[in-house]
Coordinates of C-alpha atoms in Angstrom, one line a residue:
M22 CA 0.0 0.0 0.0
T23 CA 1.2 3.4 -0.8
N24 CA 2.2 5.6 2.1
A25 CA 0.6 9.0 2.0
G26 CA 2.3 10.4 5.0
G27 CA 5.7 8.9 4.8
G28 CA 7.0 6.3 7.1
F29 CA 9.7 8.5 8.6
A30 CA 7.5 11.6 9.2
A31 CA 7.2 12.9 12.7
P32 CA 4.3 11.3 14.6
L33 CA 1.1 13.1 14.9
R34 CA 0.1 14.0 18.5
F35 CA -3.4 14.0 20.0
R36 CA -4.8 14.3 23.5
G37 CA -7.7 12.6 25.0
S38 CA -9.6 9.4 24.4
N39 CA -12.2 10.8 22.0
F40 CA -12.3 9.3 18.5
L41 CA -9.5 6.8 19.3
R42 CA -10.7 4.4 16.6
Q43 CA -10.7 7.0 13.9
R44 CA -7.1 8.0 14.7
L45 CA -5.7 4.5 14.8
C46 CA -7.4 3.5 11.5
L47 CA -6.3 6.6 9.7
A48 CA -2.8 6.2 11.1
T49 CA -2.7 2.6 9.8
I50 CA -4.0 3.4 6.3
S51 CA -1.7 6.4 5.9
G52 CA 1.4 5.0 7.5
R53 CA 1.7 7.9 10.0
A54 CA 2.8 7.2 13.5
V55 CA 0.7 8.7 16.3
V56 CA 1.1 9.5 20.0
I57 CA -2.1 9.8 22.0
S58 CA -1.7 11.2 25.5
D59 CA -3.9 12.2 28.4
I60 CA -6.3 9.3 28.0
R61 CA -8.7 9.9 30.9
P62 CA -5.9 11.0 33.3
R63 CA -8.4 12.3 36.0
D64 CA -10.9 9.5 35.7
E65 CA -11.4 7.0 38.6
R66 CA -10.2 4.3 36.2
P67 CA -7.6 6.2 34.1
G68 CA -6.3 4.9 30.8
L69 CA -7.6 2.8 28.0
R70 CA -10.9 0.9 28.5
D71 CA -11.1 -2.8 27.8
F72 CA -12.8 -2.3 24.3
E73 CA -10.1 0.2 23.3
A74 CA -7.3 -2.2 24.3
A75 CA -9.1 -5.0 22.4
F76 CA -9.2 -2.8 19.3
V77 CA -5.5 -2.1 19.6
R78 CA -4.9 -5.9 19.8
L79 CA -7.1 -6.4 16.7
L80 CA -5.0 -4.0 14.8
D81 CA -1.9 -5.9 15.9
K82 CA -3.4 -9.1 14.5
L83 CA -4.4 -7.5 11.2
C84 CA -1.0 -5.8 10.6
D85 CA 2.6 -6.9 10.4
G86 CA 5.5 -4.9 11.8
S87 CA 3.4 -2.5 13.8
E88 CA 4.9 -1.1 17.0
I89 CA 2.6 -0.5 20.0
S90 CA 3.6 1.0 23.3
I91 CA 1.4 1.8 26.3
D92 CA 2.7 3.4 29.4
E93 CA 2.2 1.9 32.9
T94 CA -0.9 4.0 33.7
G95 CA -2.5 3.4 30.3
T96 CA -2.9 7.1 29.6
T97 CA -0.4 7.3 26.7
L98 CA -0.5 5.2 23.6
R99 CA 2.3 5.2 20.9
Y100 CA 1.4 3.5 17.7
R101 CA 3.6 3.1 14.6
P102 CA 1.6 1.1 12.0
G103 CA 2.9 -1.7 9.8
Q104 CA 1.6 -3.3 6.6
I105 CA -2.0 -4.4 6.5
L106 CA -1.8 -8.2 5.9
G107 CA -5.4 -9.5 6.3
G108 CA -5.4 -13.3 5.9
D109 CA -7.8 -16.0 7.0
G110 CA -8.3 -18.0 10.1
L111 CA -8.2 -15.0 12.4
V112 CA -10.1 -15.1 15.7
H113 CA -10.7 -12.2 18.1
N114 CA -12.5 -12.0 21.4
C115 CA -14.2 -8.7 22.0
P116 CA -15.3 -7.5 25.5
P117 CA -19.1 -7.2 26.0
S118 CA -18.8 -3.5 27.0
R119 CA -19.1 -2.6 23.2
G120 CA -20.9 -4.2 20.3
L121 CA -19.1 -6.2 17.6
T122 CA -19.8 -3.4 15.1
Y123 CA -17.4 -1.2 17.0
F124 CA -14.6 -3.6 15.8
L125 CA -16.3 -4.5 12.4
E126 CA -16.4 -0.8 11.3
G127 CA -12.7 -0.6 12.0
L128 CA -12.1 -3.7 9.9
V129 CA -14.2 -2.3 7.1
M130 CA -12.0 0.8 6.9
L131 CA -8.7 -1.2 6.6
A132 CA -9.5 -4.7 5.1
P133 CA -10.2 -3.6 1.5
L134 CA -6.5 -2.3 1.1
A135 CA -4.9 -5.3 2.8
K136 CA -2.4 -7.6 1.2
Q137 CA -4.7 -10.6 1.4
P138 CA -8.5 -11.0 1.6
L139 CA -9.6 -11.0 5.3
S140 CA -11.5 -13.8 7.0
I141 CA -12.1 -13.3 10.7
R142 CA -14.3 -14.7 13.4
L143 CA -15.3 -12.2 16.1
R144 CA -16.9 -13.2 19.5
G145 CA -18.8 -10.9 21.8
L146 CA -21.9 -8.7 21.8
T147 CA -23.9 -8.9 18.5
N148 CA -26.9 -6.9 19.6
G149 CA -27.3 -4.2 22.3
G150 CA -25.1 -1.6 23.8
P151 CA -24.4 1.8 22.4
D152 CA -23.3 0.6 18.9
P153 CA -25.4 -0.4 15.9
S154 CA -26.5 -4.0 15.9
C155 CA -24.9 -6.6 13.6
D156 CA -28.2 -6.7 11.7
T157 CA -27.8 -3.0 10.8
F158 CA -24.2 -3.7 9.8
R159 CA -25.4 -6.5 7.4
T160 CA -28.3 -4.6 5.9
A161 CA -27.0 -1.0 5.8
T162 CA -23.2 -0.8 6.2
L163 CA -22.2 -3.6 3.8
P164 CA -24.4 -2.3 0.9
L165 CA -22.8 1.1 1.4
L166 CA -19.4 -0.5 0.5
A167 CA -20.8 -1.6 -2.9
K168 CA -21.1 2.0 -4.0
F169 CA -17.3 2.3 -3.6
G170 CA -16.6 -0.9 -5.6
I171 CA -16.3 -3.3 -2.6
S172 CA -18.9 -6.0 -3.1
E173 CA -17.6 -9.3 -4.5
Q174 CA -16.8 -12.0 -1.9
L175 CA -18.1 -9.7 0.9
V176 CA -19.6 -12.1 3.4
F177 CA -21.1 -11.6 6.9
K178 CA -22.8 -14.2 8.9
V179 CA -24.2 -14.2 12.5
L180 CA -23.5 -17.7 13.9
R181 CA -24.7 -16.9 17.5
R182 CA -26.4 -13.9 18.9
G183 CA -25.1 -12.4 22.1
A184 CA -27.0 -9.9 24.3
P185 CA -25.7 -7.8 27.2
P186 CA -24.3 -8.2 29.8
E187 CA -22.6 -11.6 29.0
G188 CA -22.4 -11.4 25.2
G189 CA -21.4 -14.8 23.9
G190 CA -22.3 -14.0 20.2
E191 CA -20.2 -15.0 17.2
V192 CA -19.9 -13.7 13.7
I193 CA -17.8 -14.4 10.6
F194 CA -16.7 -11.5 8.3
N195 CA -15.0 -12.0 5.0
C196 CA -13.8 -8.9 3.1
P197 CA -12.0 -8.9 -0.3
T198 CA -9.2 -6.7 -1.4
V199 CA -9.4 -4.0 -4.1
K200 CA -6.8 -2.2 -6.1
G201 CA -8.3 1.2 -5.2
I202 CA -11.4 3.0 -4.0
Q203 CA -13.6 4.3 -6.7
P204 CA -14.7 7.9 -6.4
V205 CA -18.5 8.3 -6.3
E206 CA -21.1 11.0 -6.7
V207 CA -24.3 10.4 -4.7
L208 CA -26.5 13.5 -4.4
D209 CA -30.1 12.3 -4.7
E210 CA -31.5 10.4 -1.7
G211 CA -34.9 9.9 -3.3
K212 CA -38.2 9.1 -1.7
I213 CA -38.5 6.1 0.7
K214 CA -40.2 3.2 -1.0
R215 CA -40.0 0.4 1.6
V216 CA -38.9 -0.5 5.1
R217 CA -37.3 -3.9 6.0
G218 CA -36.2 -5.0 9.5
V219 CA -35.3 -7.8 11.8
A220 CA -36.9 -8.4 15.2
Y221 CA -34.6 -10.6 17.2
T222 CA -35.1 -12.4 20.6
T223 CA -32.6 -14.4 22.6
R224 CA -33.7 -16.5 25.6
V225 CA -37.0 -14.8 25.9
S226 CA -40.5 -15.6 24.6
P227 CA -40.8 -15.6 20.8
Q228 CA -44.0 -13.5 21.3
F229 CA -41.7 -10.5 22.1
A230 CA -40.8 -10.3 18.5
A231 CA -44.4 -10.1 17.4
R232 CA -45.1 -7.3 19.9
M233 CA -42.1 -5.3 18.7
V234 CA -43.3 -5.7 15.0
D235 CA -46.8 -4.6 15.9
A236 CA -45.6 -1.5 17.7
A237 CA -43.2 -0.5 14.9
R238 CA -45.8 -1.1 12.2
G239 CA -48.2 1.0 14.2
V240 CA -45.9 4.0 13.7
L241 CA -44.6 3.3 10.2
N242 CA -47.8 2.3 8.5
D243 CA -49.1 5.9 8.9
F244 CA -46.5 6.9 6.3
L245 CA -46.0 3.9 3.9
P246 CA -47.6 0.5 3.5
D247 CA -44.6 -1.5 2.4
V248 CA -43.2 -2.5 5.8
W249 CA -41.9 -6.0 6.3
I250 CA -40.1 -7.1 9.5
Y251 CA -38.7 -10.6 9.9
S252 CA -38.6 -12.4 13.3
D253 CA -35.4 -14.2 14.4
H254 CA -35.7 -16.2 17.6
S255 CA -32.5 -17.8 19.1
K256 CA -32.4 -20.3 21.9
G257 CA -30.0 -22.9 23.3
K258 CA -26.7 -23.0 21.5
Q259 CA -27.8 -20.4 18.9
C260 CA -27.2 -17.6 21.4
G261 CA -25.3 -16.6 24.5
D262 CA -26.3 -16.8 28.1
S263 CA -28.0 -13.5 28.5
P264 CA -31.7 -12.7 27.5
G265 CA -32.4 -9.8 25.2
Y266 CA -34.5 -8.6 22.3
G267 CA -34.4 -5.7 19.9
L268 CA -35.4 -4.4 16.5
S269 CA -33.3 -3.2 13.5
L270 CA -35.0 -1.2 10.7
V271 CA -33.7 -0.2 7.3
A272 CA -35.4 2.2 4.9
E273 CA -34.6 2.0 1.2
S274 CA -35.3 4.9 -1.3
I275 CA -36.1 4.8 -5.0
S276 CA -32.5 5.8 -5.7
G277 CA -31.0 2.9 -3.7
C278 CA -30.0 4.9 -0.6
L279 CA -30.3 3.2 2.8
K280 CA -31.0 4.7 6.2
A281 CA -31.0 2.5 9.3
A282 CA -32.0 2.7 13.0
D283 CA -32.3 0.2 15.8
A284 CA -33.2 -0.2 19.4
C285 CA -32.7 -2.9 22.0
A286 CA -34.2 -3.6 25.4
D287 CA -32.4 -2.3 28.5
L288 CA -32.5 -5.6 30.4
A289 CA -28.9 -5.5 31.6
D290 CA -28.3 -1.9 32.6
G291 CA -29.2 -2.3 36.2
L292 CA -27.2 -5.4 36.6
A293 CA -24.1 -3.9 34.8
D294 CA -24.2 -0.7 36.9
A295 CA -24.6 -2.6 40.2
S296 CA -21.8 -5.0 39.5
D297 CA -19.3 -2.6 38.0
G298 CA -19.9 0.7 39.7
K299 CA -19.8 3.4 37.1
A300 CA -18.7 1.1 34.3
G301 CA -22.0 1.3 32.5
A302 CA -22.1 5.1 32.6
S303 CA -18.4 5.4 31.4
A304 CA -19.1 3.0 28.5
K305 CA -22.0 5.2 27.4
K306 CA -20.0 8.3 27.7
A307 CA -17.2 6.8 25.6
A308 CA -19.7 5.6 23.1
S309 CA -21.1 9.1 22.6
S310 CA -17.6 10.3 21.4
E311 CA -17.6 7.4 18.8
G312 CA -21.0 7.9 17.4
G313 CA -23.1 6.0 20.0
S314 CA -25.9 7.5 22.1
E315 CA -27.3 7.4 25.5
D316 CA -30.7 5.9 25.0
A317 CA -34.0 6.3 26.9
Y318 CA -35.0 3.4 29.0
L319 CA -36.7 0.6 26.9
G320 CA -38.2 -2.0 29.1
T321 CA -41.0 -3.5 27.1
P322 CA -41.2 -4.9 23.5
E323 CA -43.8 -2.2 22.6
A324 CA -41.4 0.5 23.7
V325 CA -38.5 -1.0 21.7
G326 CA -40.6 -1.3 18.6
A327 CA -42.0 2.2 18.7
E328 CA -38.6 3.8 19.6
A329 CA -36.9 2.0 16.7
A330 CA -39.6 3.3 14.3
R331 CA -39.3 6.9 15.6
R332 CA -35.5 6.8 15.3
L333 CA -35.9 5.7 11.6
L334 CA -38.4 8.4 10.9
A335 CA -36.0 11.0 12.5
E336 CA -33.1 9.7 10.2
I337 CA -35.4 10.0 7.1
D338 CA -36.5 13.5 8.1
L339 CA -32.8 14.6 8.1
D340 CA -32.5 14.0 4.3
G341 CA -29.0 13.3 2.9
V342 CA -27.9 10.0 1.3
A343 CA -26.7 8.4 4.5
D344 CA -27.8 8.2 8.0
T345 CA -25.8 9.9 10.8
A346 CA -24.2 6.6 11.9
H347 CA -22.6 6.2 8.4
Q348 CA -21.6 9.7 7.6
A349 CA -18.0 9.3 8.8
L350 CA -17.6 6.1 6.8
V351 CA -18.8 7.7 3.6
L352 CA -16.4 10.7 4.1
Y353 CA -13.5 8.2 4.8
F354 CA -13.9 6.3 1.5
L355 CA -14.3 9.5 -0.4
A356 CA -11.0 10.7 0.9
L357 CA -9.3 7.4 -0.2
G358 CA -10.7 7.6 -3.7
E359 CA -8.7 7.7 -6.9
E360 CA -7.4 11.0 -8.2
T361 CA -9.1 10.6 -11.6
R362 CA -12.1 12.7 -10.6
P363 CA -13.6 14.3 -7.5
G364 CA -16.2 12.5 -5.3
R365 CA -19.3 14.3 -4.1
V366 CA -21.9 13.4 -1.6
R367 CA -24.9 15.1 -0.1
L368 CA -25.3 14.7 3.7
S369 CA -27.6 16.1 6.4
K370 CA -26.3 18.1 9.4
L371 CA -22.9 16.5 10.2
S372 CA -22.7 14.4 13.3
P373 CA -19.8 15.1 15.7
Q374 CA -17.9 12.0 14.5
A375 CA -18.3 13.0 10.9
A376 CA -17.0 16.5 11.6
Q377 CA -14.0 15.1 13.4
M378 CA -13.4 12.7 10.6
L379 CA -13.0 15.7 8.3
R380 CA -10.3 17.1 10.6
H381 CA -8.5 13.8 10.9
I382 CA -8.6 13.2 7.1
K383 CA -6.8 16.5 6.6
D384 CA -4.2 15.7 9.3
F385 CA -3.4 12.2 8.1
L386 CA -4.1 12.2 4.3
G387 CA -3.8 15.9 3.5
V388 CA -7.2 15.8 1.8
A389 CA -9.5 18.9 2.3
F390 CA -13.2 18.7 1.6
R391 CA -15.1 21.5 0.0
I392 CA -18.4 22.1 1.8
R393 CA -21.2 23.9 0.1
E394 CA -24.7 24.5 1.5
D395 CA -27.4 22.9 -0.6
H396 CA -29.6 25.8 -1.7
G397 CA -32.4 23.4 -2.7
D398 CA -32.7 22.2 0.9
A399 CA -31.3 24.3 3.7
G400 CA -30.9 21.2 5.9
T401 CA -28.2 19.5 3.8
V402 CA -24.7 20.2 2.6
V403 CA -22.7 18.9 -0.4
L404 CA -19.2 17.8 0.3
S405 CA -16.7 17.2 -2.4
C406 CA -13.0 16.3 -2.5
L407 CA -10.2 14.9 -4.8
G408 CA -9.2 11.7 -3.1
A409 CA -5.7 10.8 -1.8
G410 CA -5.4 8.1 -4.4
L411 CA -4.3 5.4 -2.1
T412 CA -3.8 2.1 -4.0
N413 CA -3.2 -1.5 -2.9
T414 CA 0.2 -2.3 -4.4
A415 CA -0.1 -5.9 -3.2
R416 CA -3.2 -6.5 -5.4
R417 CA -2.3 -7.9 -8.8
T418 CA -4.0 -6.3 -11.8
F419 CA -3.4 -9.1 -14.3

């Protein structure tokens, strides 16, 4: 892979724990070393959290020749990336404090430009927590990659579902390699034509899924009739030891744009807070800096179904070609695009993680976006850039 920043350039320095995953992924893809200091120095539990340390270990498995150094207190991280290898047969255990999509989104950012196609098995929390569910990753995130030319041999399977607090889920993710990222121009989100979804239940009554579906349809059918939600009940060896249920919804427009939202029951919050002090609150606070959110209490299937439907309607109301959870990923791939032509995308009001992604892209890749307010609709902006032209030199073209 070409090195945009130069392997011997001075390391970039950041302070604080916010957007740690963004910084590590951009450092890996650009070849720039980073030093991140003051990671929660005044917290009751200073330093890296378990999910952040697990993500660093995942990068170490994915890359060859990387140098990682963490001081005794865990408040300073020094990272010099190596070559992205990929490979098959990889297995990684993820802590249940964050969902598997926290790690999968990082893999999606790096695996397409790896030396070999990636095949990895992740174990942990498939549904629940502050991150999008694995169903949303399958139905919304992966189709987004197809717009950038990453679609062949892209496989994602949920082998076991894992709900909080114990987790116990398992997924398989296969990602191909590409020569380069294709620049795209997506400006028209179109009208919504249908909504699809998955209502999952683990170690609870299957009737919970039907109650979530009825509540969601009660909200959505006021706006469109084409709403189809599948039920997925897991029991025994098909799931982990913790009960849970939730709903993932995806709206598709006539132009092929997808917007997703999900909600899950808060069955484990009280147990987690009681057993780990302020661990639950600190995990939610850390999630808010990476694009997660602190949700209202959802204790019944009807509340979960109605809340997921309202969140989807809120995403649709924002306009733009991508929902707020995927804005940063769209900007990331636009910045990696080939230099043959500029890429353009129309987004709604930028989320904090998308705004920070723009700053990090300029720091690591030297790519500056041009932001223009869309005069046709005051609530959206058009972002355009000429990509850094990163190519995968390990990928044969003949």
